[in-house]
Amino acid sequence: MEVLIFNKDVNASRYAAKMFAKLIRKKPAAVLGLATGSTPCLLYAELRQQHEEEGLDFSRITSFNLDEYVGLDGDHPQSYRYFMQQALFDHINVHPGKVHLPDGKSDDIPANCVDYEKNISAAGGIDLQVLGLGSDGHIGFNEPSSSLASRTRIKTLTRETREDNARFFDSADEVPQHCITMGIGTIMEARQIVLLAFGERKATAVKQVVEGPISAMWPATILQMHPSVVVLLDDAAAASLDQKDYYREVADNKPDWQRI
Ligand code: F6R
């Protein structure tokens, strides 16, 4: 696990955008794993800018989002489909048929989840997956106690997550109780993962993910078992890490060929 600590979230997001741009230039038909929430907003702003100003070409990419609320239509302003359209898809030259989110209004959720997994495999698997981090340690919406081998399925959100996400709704009670999320086993099959975490609200979860024991009670700790994970933090999210100085030393002394 590579841990990079930045003075500002915008700089961490620029680094993540460079990772995506490098991949897309090298592999124009790359398969991207995308996330929603506040954390990736600056990353998506940066990708929009790279598209507009540098012609970063998304025309051949395929994407799969991590999750969607159950019961919300794609045109509901709080649905993750709507979020992705506003934050990214409406502003880049992505092929509408190649962007995928779980269907929160499906009549047959288990079948929709099986199809989602099949579609990821048929696309060749995810090349680069971006993750945010829940304050309770979730990735996707794999809440504490989720199986570390889980696949795409329905989950019940914790009260903590519904309260965290209440800022997008009128109240925590309006936040849907259920979601469809890629499983932890699904996420772990991505070839490369970049986890972003910003702000002091994430510091405890970051400490667990980077330096704690692997446990289903902090689902993101499973990332310690992935061979290619980059964790991008701002100072506030990194505040509780014991080995901060070492992570900085590693970053400062990276050989040129390892830099992006
Ligand atoms: C969203 C997702 C979630 C969020 C997490 C952090 O697609 O998968 O795991 O990344 O809840 O949310 P924010 O970024 O709003 O703090």
Coordinates of C-alpha atoms and ligand atoms in Angstrom, one line a residue:
M1 CA 0.0 0.0 0.0
E2 CA 1.4 3.3 -1.0
V3 CA 0.4 6.3 1.2
L4 CA 0.8 9.8 -0.1
I5 CA 0.0 12.8 2.1
F6 CA -0.9 16.1 0.5
N7 CA -1.3 19.6 2.0
K8 CA -4.6 20.0 0.2
D9 CA -7.4 17.7 -1.1
V10 CA -7.1 19.4 -4.5
N11 CA -3.5 18.3 -4.8
A12 CA -4.4 14.7 -3.9
S13 CA -7.2 14.9 -6.4
R14 CA -4.9 16.1 -9.1
Y15 CA -2.6 13.2 -8.5
A16 CA -5.6 10.8 -8.8
A17 CA -6.6 12.5 -12.1
K18 CA -3.1 12.0 -13.4
M19 CA -3.4 8.3 -12.6
F20 CA -6.6 8.1 -14.6
A21 CA -5.2 10.3 -17.5
K22 CA -2.1 8.1 -17.7
L23 CA -4.2 5.0 -17.9
I24 CA -6.6 6.3 -20.5
R25 CA -3.7 7.5 -22.7
K26 CA -2.0 4.2 -22.5
K27 CA -5.2 2.1 -22.8
P28 CA -7.9 4.2 -24.5
A29 CA -10.5 1.4 -23.9
A30 CA -9.7 1.2 -20.2
V31 CA -12.4 0.0 -17.7
L32 CA -12.8 2.6 -14.9
G33 CA -14.4 1.9 -11.5
L34 CA -16.0 5.1 -10.2
A35 CA -17.4 6.4 -6.9
T36 CA -19.8 9.1 -5.8
G37 CA -20.1 11.3 -2.7
S38 CA -18.1 14.4 -1.9
T39 CA -14.6 12.9 -2.0
P40 CA -14.2 12.4 -5.8
C41 CA -15.7 15.7 -6.8
L42 CA -12.4 17.5 -7.3
L43 CA -11.0 14.5 -9.2
Y44 CA -14.0 14.6 -11.6
A45 CA -13.5 18.4 -11.9
E46 CA -9.9 17.8 -12.9
L47 CA -10.9 15.1 -15.4
R48 CA -13.5 17.5 -17.0
Q49 CA -10.8 20.1 -17.3
Q50 CA -8.3 17.7 -18.8
H51 CA -11.0 16.7 -21.4
E52 CA -11.8 20.3 -22.2
E53 CA -8.2 21.7 -22.3
E54 CA -6.0 18.8 -23.2
G55 CA -8.5 16.6 -25.2
L56 CA -8.4 13.7 -22.8
D57 CA -10.4 11.2 -24.8
F58 CA -13.1 9.2 -23.0
S59 CA -14.8 7.9 -26.1
R60 CA -13.7 4.3 -25.7
I61 CA -13.7 3.9 -22.0
T62 CA -16.2 1.7 -20.1
S63 CA -17.1 2.5 -16.5
F64 CA -18.8 0.8 -13.6
N65 CA -19.9 2.7 -10.5
L66 CA -19.6 1.2 -7.1
D67 CA -23.2 1.7 -5.9
E68 CA -26.7 3.1 -6.1
Y69 CA -29.5 3.7 -3.7
V70 CA -32.5 1.3 -3.9
G71 CA -35.7 3.0 -4.8
L72 CA -34.3 6.1 -6.6
D73 CA -34.8 6.6 -10.3
G74 CA -31.7 7.6 -12.3
D75 CA -33.2 11.1 -12.7
H76 CA -33.8 11.6 -9.0
P77 CA -31.4 14.4 -7.9
Q78 CA -30.0 12.3 -5.1
S79 CA -29.5 9.1 -7.2
Y80 CA -25.9 8.3 -7.9
R81 CA -26.7 8.0 -11.6
Y82 CA -27.8 11.7 -11.5
F83 CA -24.7 12.6 -9.6
M84 CA -22.4 11.0 -12.1
Q85 CA -24.2 12.7 -15.0
Q86 CA -23.8 16.1 -13.4
A87 CA -20.3 15.6 -12.0
L88 CA -18.7 13.9 -15.0
F89 CA -20.6 12.1 -17.8
D90 CA -22.5 15.2 -19.2
H91 CA -19.1 17.0 -19.6
I92 CA -16.9 14.4 -21.3
N93 CA -17.2 12.4 -24.5
V94 CA -18.1 9.1 -22.8
H95 CA -20.4 6.7 -24.7
P96 CA -23.7 6.7 -22.8
G97 CA -24.1 2.9 -23.4
K98 CA -20.7 2.2 -21.8
V99 CA -21.3 3.7 -18.4
H100 CA -22.9 1.4 -15.8
L101 CA -24.5 1.9 -12.4
P102 CA -26.5 -0.7 -10.5
D103 CA -30.3 -0.2 -11.2
G104 CA -31.8 1.0 -7.9
K105 CA -35.3 0.6 -9.4
S106 CA -34.8 -3.0 -10.6
D107 CA -37.8 -5.4 -10.1
D108 CA -35.3 -8.2 -9.6
I109 CA -32.3 -6.9 -7.6
P110 CA -30.5 -10.2 -7.2
A111 CA -30.6 -10.8 -11.0
N112 CA -29.5 -7.2 -11.6
C113 CA -26.5 -7.8 -9.3
V114 CA -25.5 -11.0 -11.1
D115 CA -25.7 -9.2 -14.4
Y116 CA -23.6 -6.3 -13.0
E117 CA -20.8 -8.8 -12.1
K118 CA -21.1 -10.5 -15.5
N119 CA -20.9 -7.1 -17.3
I120 CA -17.7 -6.2 -15.4
S121 CA -16.2 -9.5 -16.4
A122 CA -17.3 -9.2 -20.0
A123 CA -15.7 -5.8 -20.2
G124 CA -12.4 -7.4 -19.1
G125 CA -12.4 -6.4 -15.4
I126 CA -11.8 -3.0 -13.9
D127 CA -8.4 -1.4 -14.6
L128 CA -8.5 1.4 -12.1
Q129 CA -11.0 1.7 -9.3
V130 CA -11.4 5.0 -7.3
L131 CA -12.7 4.6 -3.7
G132 CA -13.9 7.1 -1.1
L133 CA -13.9 6.0 2.5
G134 CA -16.9 5.9 4.9
S135 CA -16.2 7.3 8.4
D136 CA -17.1 3.8 9.6
G137 CA -14.6 2.2 7.3
H138 CA -16.9 1.2 4.4
I139 CA -15.8 1.1 0.8
G140 CA -18.6 1.1 -1.8
F141 CA -21.5 0.6 0.7
N142 CA -19.9 -2.5 2.3
E143 CA -20.7 -1.6 5.8
P144 CA -18.9 -3.1 8.9
S145 CA -19.5 -6.8 9.2
S146 CA -19.7 -7.2 5.3
S147 CA -18.1 -10.4 4.1
L148 CA -14.6 -9.5 2.9
A149 CA -15.3 -11.9 -0.1
S150 CA -18.7 -10.4 -1.0
R151 CA -20.0 -9.7 -4.5
T152 CA -22.5 -7.1 -5.8
R153 CA -25.6 -7.3 -3.7
I154 CA -28.2 -5.3 -1.7
K155 CA -27.0 -3.9 1.6
T156 CA -28.7 -2.0 4.5
L157 CA -26.9 1.3 5.3
T158 CA -25.9 1.9 8.9
R159 CA -27.3 4.8 10.8
E160 CA -23.9 6.4 10.7
T161 CA -23.8 6.3 6.9
R162 CA -27.3 7.6 6.6
E163 CA -26.5 10.5 9.0
D164 CA -23.2 11.2 7.0
N165 CA -25.2 11.3 3.8
A166 CA -28.2 13.3 5.2
R167 CA -26.5 16.5 4.0
F168 CA -27.6 15.5 0.4
F169 CA -31.3 15.0 1.6
D170 CA -33.7 16.9 3.8
S171 CA -32.9 14.6 6.8
A172 CA -31.3 11.3 7.7
D173 CA -34.7 9.6 7.5
E174 CA -35.0 10.5 3.8
V175 CA -31.7 8.7 3.0
P176 CA -32.8 5.3 1.6
Q177 CA -32.1 2.4 3.9
H178 CA -30.9 0.1 1.1
C179 CA -28.4 0.3 -1.6
I180 CA -26.9 -2.0 -4.2
T181 CA -23.1 -2.1 -4.0
M182 CA -20.2 -3.9 -5.6
G183 CA -18.9 -6.4 -3.1
I184 CA -15.6 -6.3 -1.4
G185 CA -14.5 -9.3 -3.5
T186 CA -15.6 -7.5 -6.6
I187 CA -13.6 -4.3 -5.7
M188 CA -10.5 -6.4 -4.8
E189 CA -10.4 -7.8 -8.4
A190 CA -9.7 -4.3 -9.8
R191 CA -6.1 -4.3 -11.2
Q192 CA -5.3 -1.0 -9.4
I193 CA -7.1 0.9 -6.7
V194 CA -6.8 4.5 -5.6
L195 CA -8.4 5.4 -2.3
L196 CA -9.1 9.0 -1.5
A197 CA -9.8 10.3 2.0
F198 CA -10.0 13.9 3.1
G199 CA -10.8 15.8 6.4
E200 CA -10.5 14.9 10.1
R201 CA -13.8 13.0 9.9
K202 CA -11.9 10.3 8.1
A203 CA -8.8 10.1 10.3
T204 CA -9.9 7.2 12.5
A205 CA -10.9 5.1 9.5
V206 CA -7.7 6.0 7.7
K207 CA -5.7 4.9 10.7
Q208 CA -7.5 1.5 10.6
V209 CA -7.1 1.0 6.9
V210 CA -3.4 1.8 6.7
E211 CA -2.1 0.6 10.1
G212 CA -4.9 -1.5 11.8
P213 CA -5.5 -5.2 11.6
I214 CA -7.6 -6.6 8.8
S215 CA -11.2 -6.9 10.0
A216 CA -14.7 -7.1 8.5
M217 CA -15.5 -4.4 11.1
W218 CA -13.4 -2.0 9.1
P219 CA -14.1 -3.3 5.6
A220 CA -11.5 -1.1 3.9
T221 CA -8.7 -2.8 5.8
I222 CA -8.9 -5.6 3.2
L223 CA -7.1 -3.3 0.9
Q224 CA -3.9 -4.3 2.7
M225 CA -4.2 -7.6 0.8
H226 CA -4.3 -5.9 -2.6
P227 CA -1.0 -5.7 -4.5
S228 CA -1.6 -2.3 -6.1
V229 CA -3.3 0.3 -3.8
V230 CA -2.5 4.0 -3.6
V231 CA -4.0 5.9 -0.6
L232 CA -4.2 9.7 -1.2
L233 CA -4.8 11.8 1.9
D234 CA -4.8 15.3 3.0
D235 CA -3.1 16.3 6.3
A236 CA -6.3 16.1 8.3
A237 CA -7.2 12.6 7.2
A238 CA -3.6 11.5 7.8
A239 CA -3.4 13.0 11.3
S240 CA -3.7 9.8 13.3
L241 CA -1.2 7.7 11.3
D242 CA 1.8 6.6 13.4
Q243 CA 4.2 6.2 10.4
K244 CA 3.5 9.5 8.7
D245 CA 7.2 10.4 8.5
Y246 CA 8.0 7.1 6.9
Y247 CA 5.3 7.5 4.2
R248 CA 6.7 11.0 3.5
E249 CA 10.2 9.7 3.2
V250 CA 9.1 6.9 0.8
A251 CA 7.3 9.5 -1.4
D252 CA 10.2 11.9 -1.3
N253 CA 12.7 9.2 -2.4
K254 CA 10.7 7.5 -5.1
P255 CA 12.8 6.6 -8.1
D256 CA 11.8 8.6 -11.2
W257 CA 10.5 5.6 -13.0
Q258 CA 7.9 5.1 -10.2
R259 CA 6.5 8.6 -10.5
I260 CA 3.5 9.5 -12.6
Ligands
F6R1 C1 -19.9 6.2 -2.9 C2 -19.3 5.2 -2.1 C3 -19.0 5.5 -0.6 C4 -18.4 6.9 -0.4 C5 -18.1 7.1 1.1 C6 -17.5 8.4 1.4 O1 -20.0 5.7 -4.2 O2 -19.0 4.2 -2.5 O3 -18.2 4.5 -0.1 O4 -17.1 6.9 -1.0 O5 -19.4 7.0 1.8 O6 -18.4 9.4 1.1 P1 -18.0 11.0 1.0 O7 -17.0 11.0 -0.1 O8 -19.3 11.7 0.7 O9 -17.4 11.3 2.3

